[in-house]
Structure formats: C-alpha cells, structure tokens
C-alpha cells in the first residue's frame, strides 16, 4: 500500500496496473481488502485505485470529529482530492460497494464531469428509515464501550449468504478480522455520516454515464429487488445478479463479480 498526505487527511491506497482509472470504494466497517480479487483481475487491463477511506484500514481520520460524523460528501471529496494528488484528470470508472455506494452517489452529484462510468454494488439510493437511523446513532454512541468486536458479532451473520459460514469460513474470518481492527472512532464517524445521508433517488434519472448495478441474490441487508429498481431508473443502467452470494458479493463470488466488471468496463471503455 502507498500513503499520501492530503490537506485534511492521510490516506492509504492501492494503485496498480495501467490504463483507464478504476476507483474502488469499500463498505462499512471495512477496508480496501474486500476488493482484493477485483484489484488482481482489473489491474491486468486498467489502473486500479483502491483507497482505505478516512478512518478505515490504514488511513487516518484526519481533521474529522467522530462526534459530528463524516458525511458521505466528505468521503467523496477525499476521493477527488486523492485523484488530484495523483494527477488523474481523465474520467474514471467509479465502483462503490454499500457505504462506498453512498459515497459514489455524492461523487456523481459533485464531480459528474470526472466520471466515465459508474458501478454500484449492494448499495441503496434511499436514505435510512427512522429505525435504521436510530440503530446507527445507538452504535455511534456506544461503540467505545462495545468495542469493534461486538460490531463484527452483530453484522457478521447478515453479511453472507446462508451456508457461507460452513462452505467458506476463511472469508468470514477474514472479514471479521478487518472489522475487529477498525477503530471505534471510525465506526462512530461513519455511522453518524450514514445516518445523516440524503435520499439520492432523484439523481438516478439524471445520471448520464453508463452504469452497472450489481446485487447478491441473497443480500439480507439490501434486497436485490431494490438494486434492480436502481438499474431500471438510471437511463443507461444494466443489472447483474450474483448467484451464490449475500451482501459481500466481491468476496463471496469474486469470479462472477470480476466477469461482470470486466465485461462492463470492456464495453464502455475499451471498445472505442
Ligand atoms: C456496508 O456494507 O457498507 C454497510 O452495510 C452499509 C450500511 O450500513 O448501510
């Protein structure tokens, strides 16, 4: 991993391969490693940039105050600042996973001219329900007593398709270790930011780049039907359902996710 000091935060990131820049934004409370299989596959034909978002993995929380939260817009601004620092001026393919998808909507809203194509994985466009918001704020308030291990306990079973604990205990353990290493401050900051995130439904019909929407057929957090609706509402949207996967599609069925990404990127970037 490489590190860079931006004006308000130090970010760690993977930057490998050459060609069209593809930026991968991870989910909560994770780091770039949830994209490992995609980094390997895509970097054979593209330049892949996979940051640890502010506070996660090896990145600092910078000037953020966990008690106020980090907005999805702030994370998107960090991504734009990273691209500036790396002198990447050509339009990028941006892929967001779950919380990374909430951030990607903000990137679309603020920096649409910097986008060549959009990939949204296992995410949603709607804001939280009152219940979901209250649960996030409860976690943000208590995370310092609970510790990150309890978050791993709470979230773990809902992240994977039924039977994954038996059929692929390695990825379950791998993810658990990442969550346990995540600092309570980063968890509190991101939960407050997600609780406050706006409903983005109205921007979908205005998205003017090709978009791929990927859903795990057994996603227990974000039903595949919601993702399909997003793809239908984006004018140039495509939908791919990943079999044998719950929420963590990139880790549960990397072969299918890689194939979908490679076909999409090939279509919208390499066929000119
Ligand atoms: C994620 O995977 O990023 C989270 O499940 C998103 C969320 O908590 O809404």
Tab-separated table of N, CA and C in Angstrom, residues 100-165:
chain	number	residue	atom	x	y	z
A	100	UNK	N	-19.635	2.531	0.319
A	100	UNK	CA	-18.892	3.109	-0.809
A	100	UNK	C	-19.841	3.583	-1.900
A	101	UNK	N	-20.996	2.920	-2.015
A	101	UNK	CA	-22.009	3.343	-2.981
A	101	UNK	C	-22.678	4.649	-2.555
A	102	UNK	N	-22.920	4.807	-1.242
A	102	UNK	CA	-23.497	6.083	-0.772
A	102	UNK	C	-22.539	7.231	-1.114
A	103	UNK	N	-21.246	6.923	-0.976
A	103	UNK	CA	-20.220	7.932	-1.292
A	103	UNK	C	-20.191	8.189	-2.796
A	104	UNK	N	-20.324	7.107	-3.565
A	104	UNK	CA	-20.298	7.255	-5.032
A	104	UNK	C	-21.438	8.163	-5.517
A	105	UNK	N	-22.627	8.062	-4.899
A	105	UNK	CA	-23.722	8.977	-5.319
A	105	UNK	C	-23.283	10.429	-5.123
A	106	UNK	N	-22.582	10.703	-4.018
A	106	UNK	CA	-22.138	12.084	-3.759
A	106	UNK	C	-21.078	12.502	-4.780
A	107	UNK	N	-20.237	11.545	-5.167
A	107	UNK	CA	-19.233	11.837	-6.189
A	107	UNK	C	-19.937	12.175	-7.503
A	108	UNK	N	-20.977	11.392	-7.835
A	108	UNK	CA	-21.745	11.639	-9.069
A	108	UNK	C	-22.334	13.059	-9.012
A	109	UNK	N	-22.890	13.410	-7.884
A	109	UNK	CA	-23.554	14.713	-7.721
A	109	UNK	C	-22.551	15.865	-7.863
A	110	UNK	N	-21.370	15.701	-7.249
A	110	UNK	CA	-20.427	16.828	-7.201
A	110	UNK	C	-19.435	16.874	-8.351
A	111	UNK	N	-19.082	15.683	-8.865
A	111	UNK	CA	-17.964	15.635	-9.821
A	111	UNK	C	-18.350	14.861	-11.069
A	112	UNK	N	-19.543	15.099	-11.567
A	112	UNK	CA	-20.043	14.266	-12.662
A	112	UNK	C	-19.111	14.280	-13.878
A	113	UNK	N	-18.438	15.413	-14.110
A	113	UNK	CA	-17.524	15.527	-15.252
A	113	UNK	C	-16.298	14.633	-15.124
A	114	UNK	N	-16.033	14.124	-13.922
A	114	UNK	CA	-14.848	13.280	-13.720
A	114	UNK	C	-15.173	11.801	-13.906
A	115	UNK	N	-16.434	11.532	-14.282
A	115	UNK	CA	-16.879	10.130	-14.358
A	115	UNK	C	-16.983	9.643	-15.782
A	116	UNK	N	-16.498	8.436	-15.983
A	116	UNK	CA	-16.666	7.790	-17.290
A	116	UNK	C	-17.779	6.742	-17.193
A	117	UNK	N	-17.837	6.094	-16.072
A	117	UNK	CA	-18.867	5.071	-15.851
A	117	UNK	C	-18.989	4.832	-14.352
A	118	UNK	N	-20.138	4.279	-13.970
A	118	UNK	CA	-20.432	4.082	-12.545
A	118	UNK	C	-20.812	2.620	-12.303
A	119	UNK	N	-20.273	2.058	-11.229
A	119	UNK	CA	-20.696	0.712	-10.812
A	119	UNK	C	-21.194	0.827	-9.377
A	120	UNK	N	-22.395	0.359	-9.130
A	120	UNK	CA	-22.945	0.393	-7.772
A	120	UNK	C	-23.217	-1.044	-7.322
A	121	UNK	N	-22.546	-1.468	-6.243
A	121	UNK	CA	-22.681	-2.842	-5.757
A	121	UNK	C	-23.371	-2.854	-4.406
A	122	UNK	N	-24.413	-3.632	-4.276
A	122	UNK	CA	-25.007	-3.922	-2.966
A	122	UNK	C	-25.190	-2.656	-2.130
A	123	UNK	N	-25.819	-1.657	-2.743
A	123	UNK	CA	-26.000	-0.378	-2.059
A	123	UNK	C	-27.433	0.087	-2.238
A	124	UNK	N	-27.760	1.243	-1.704
A	124	UNK	CA	-29.111	1.759	-1.926
A	124	UNK	C	-29.071	3.263	-2.175
A	125	UNK	N	-30.138	3.746	-2.823
A	125	UNK	CA	-30.242	5.176	-3.118
A	125	UNK	C	-31.037	5.904	-2.044
A	126	UNK	N	-31.911	5.179	-1.334
A	126	UNK	CA	-32.778	5.816	-0.343
A	126	UNK	C	-32.018	6.168	0.929
A	127	UNK	N	-32.526	7.154	1.653
A	127	UNK	CA	-31.980	7.478	2.977
A	127	UNK	C	-32.445	6.398	3.956
A	128	UNK	N	-31.962	6.464	5.194
A	128	UNK	CA	-32.364	5.497	6.222
A	128	UNK	C	-33.822	5.681	6.636
A	129	UNK	N	-34.436	4.585	7.055
A	129	UNK	CA	-35.709	4.690	7.778
A	129	UNK	C	-35.384	5.240	9.182
A	130	UNK	N	-36.427	5.663	9.898
A	130	UNK	CA	-36.196	6.187	11.257
A	130	UNK	C	-35.546	5.125	12.135
A	131	UNK	N	-35.984	3.877	11.957
A	131	UNK	CA	-35.446	2.783	12.784
A	131	UNK	C	-33.951	2.551	12.485
A	132	UNK	N	-33.620	2.527	11.204
A	132	UNK	CA	-32.218	2.294	10.817
A	132	UNK	C	-31.341	3.436	11.335
A	133	UNK	N	-31.869	4.662	11.237
A	133	UNK	CA	-31.093	5.826	11.697
A	133	UNK	C	-30.857	5.722	13.211
A	134	UNK	N	-31.893	5.351	13.938
A	134	UNK	CA	-31.765	5.244	15.399
A	134	UNK	C	-30.747	4.160	15.772
A	135	UNK	N	-30.754	3.054	15.042
A	135	UNK	CA	-29.784	1.986	15.321
A	135	UNK	C	-28.356	2.453	15.066
A	136	UNK	N	-28.166	3.205	14.009
A	136	UNK	CA	-26.814	3.717	13.715
A	136	UNK	C	-26.343	4.642	14.835
A	137	UNK	N	-27.242	5.544	15.265
A	137	UNK	CA	-26.839	6.527	16.273
A	137	UNK	C	-26.558	5.831	17.606
A	138	UNK	N	-27.307	4.750	17.862
A	138	UNK	CA	-27.055	3.970	19.087
A	138	UNK	C	-25.650	3.355	19.030
A	139	UNK	N	-25.319	2.781	17.877
A	139	UNK	CA	-23.979	2.191	17.753
A	139	UNK	C	-22.905	3.275	17.905
A	140	UNK	N	-23.124	4.427	17.262
A	140	UNK	CA	-22.134	5.506	17.330
A	140	UNK	C	-21.928	5.949	18.781
A	141	UNK	N	-23.004	5.959	19.546
A	141	UNK	CA	-22.929	6.419	20.937
A	141	UNK	C	-22.215	5.402	21.831
A	142	UNK	N	-22.419	4.083	21.539
A	142	UNK	CA	-21.919	3.059	22.465
A	142	UNK	C	-20.678	2.328	21.992
A	143	UNK	N	-20.202	2.641	20.798
A	143	UNK	CA	-19.138	1.820	20.218
A	143	UNK	C	-17.860	1.798	21.075
A	144	UNK	N	-17.596	2.902	21.786
A	144	UNK	CA	-16.378	2.904	22.592
A	144	UNK	C	-16.477	1.908	23.749
A	145	UNK	N	-17.690	1.700	24.328
A	145	UNK	CA	-17.822	0.654	25.371
A	145	UNK	C	-17.882	-0.718	24.723
A	146	UNK	N	-18.615	-0.834	23.618
A	146	UNK	CA	-18.814	-2.149	22.995
A	146	UNK	C	-17.525	-2.729	22.436
A	147	UNK	N	-16.746	-1.860	21.765
A	147	UNK	CA	-15.570	-2.334	21.028
A	147	UNK	C	-15.977	-2.846	19.653
A	148	UNK	N	-15.008	-2.865	18.737
A	148	UNK	CA	-15.312	-3.230	17.346
A	148	UNK	C	-15.684	-4.703	17.211
A	149	UNK	N	-15.197	-5.544	18.162
A	149	UNK	CA	-15.519	-6.977	18.123
A	149	UNK	C	-17.022	-7.208	18.161
A	150	UNK	N	-17.730	-6.393	18.933
A	150	UNK	CA	-19.183	-6.576	19.030
A	150	UNK	C	-19.867	-6.225	17.702
A	151	UNK	N	-19.300	-5.278	16.991
A	151	UNK	CA	-19.863	-4.923	15.677
A	151	UNK	C	-19.688	-6.101	14.719
A	152	UNK	N	-18.512	-6.749	14.824
A	152	UNK	CA	-18.274	-7.935	13.986
A	152	UNK	C	-19.308	-9.014	14.308
A	153	UNK	N	-19.594	-9.193	15.601
A	153	UNK	CA	-20.611	-10.183	16.029
A	153	UNK	C	-21.989	-9.822	15.475
A	154	UNK	N	-22.317	-8.532	15.575
A	154	UNK	CA	-23.660	-8.089	15.187
A	154	UNK	C	-23.868	-8.189	13.681
A	155	UNK	N	-22.847	-7.752	12.928
A	155	UNK	CA	-23.039	-7.660	11.473
A	155	UNK	C	-22.752	-8.968	10.755
A	156	UNK	N	-21.768	-9.717	11.265
A	156	UNK	CA	-21.252	-10.898	10.571
A	156	UNK	C	-22.320	-11.785	9.938
A	157	UNK	N	-23.249	-12.284	10.743
A	157	UNK	CA	-24.210	-13.249	10.195
A	157	UNK	C	-25.072	-12.687	9.069
A	158	UNK	N	-25.240	-11.382	9.006
A	158	UNK	CA	-26.132	-10.807	7.983
A	158	UNK	C	-25.393	-10.479	6.681
A	159	UNK	N	-24.064	-10.594	6.710
A	159	UNK	CA	-23.303	-10.145	5.537
A	159	UNK	C	-23.190	-11.205	4.443
A	160	UNK	N	-23.382	-12.474	4.840
A	160	UNK	CA	-23.104	-13.561	3.899
A	160	UNK	C	-24.359	-14.366	3.571
A	161	UNK	N	-24.309	-15.023	2.433
A	161	UNK	CA	-25.407	-15.917	2.044
A	161	UNK	C	-25.473	-17.089	3.020
A	162	UNK	N	-26.671	-17.647	3.152
A	162	UNK	CA	-26.853	-18.789	4.055
A	162	UNK	C	-25.874	-19.895	3.680
A	163	UNK	N	-25.254	-20.508	4.691
A	163	UNK	CA	-24.356	-21.630	4.414
A	163	UNK	C	-22.908	-21.214	4.211
A	164	UNK	N	-22.650	-19.894	4.088
A	164	UNK	CA	-21.271	-19.443	3.815
A	164	UNK	C	-20.351	-19.715	5.004
A	165	UNK	N	-20.922	-19.658	6.214
A	165	UNK	CA	-20.109	-19.913	7.403
A	165	UNK	C	-19.519	-21.315	7.350
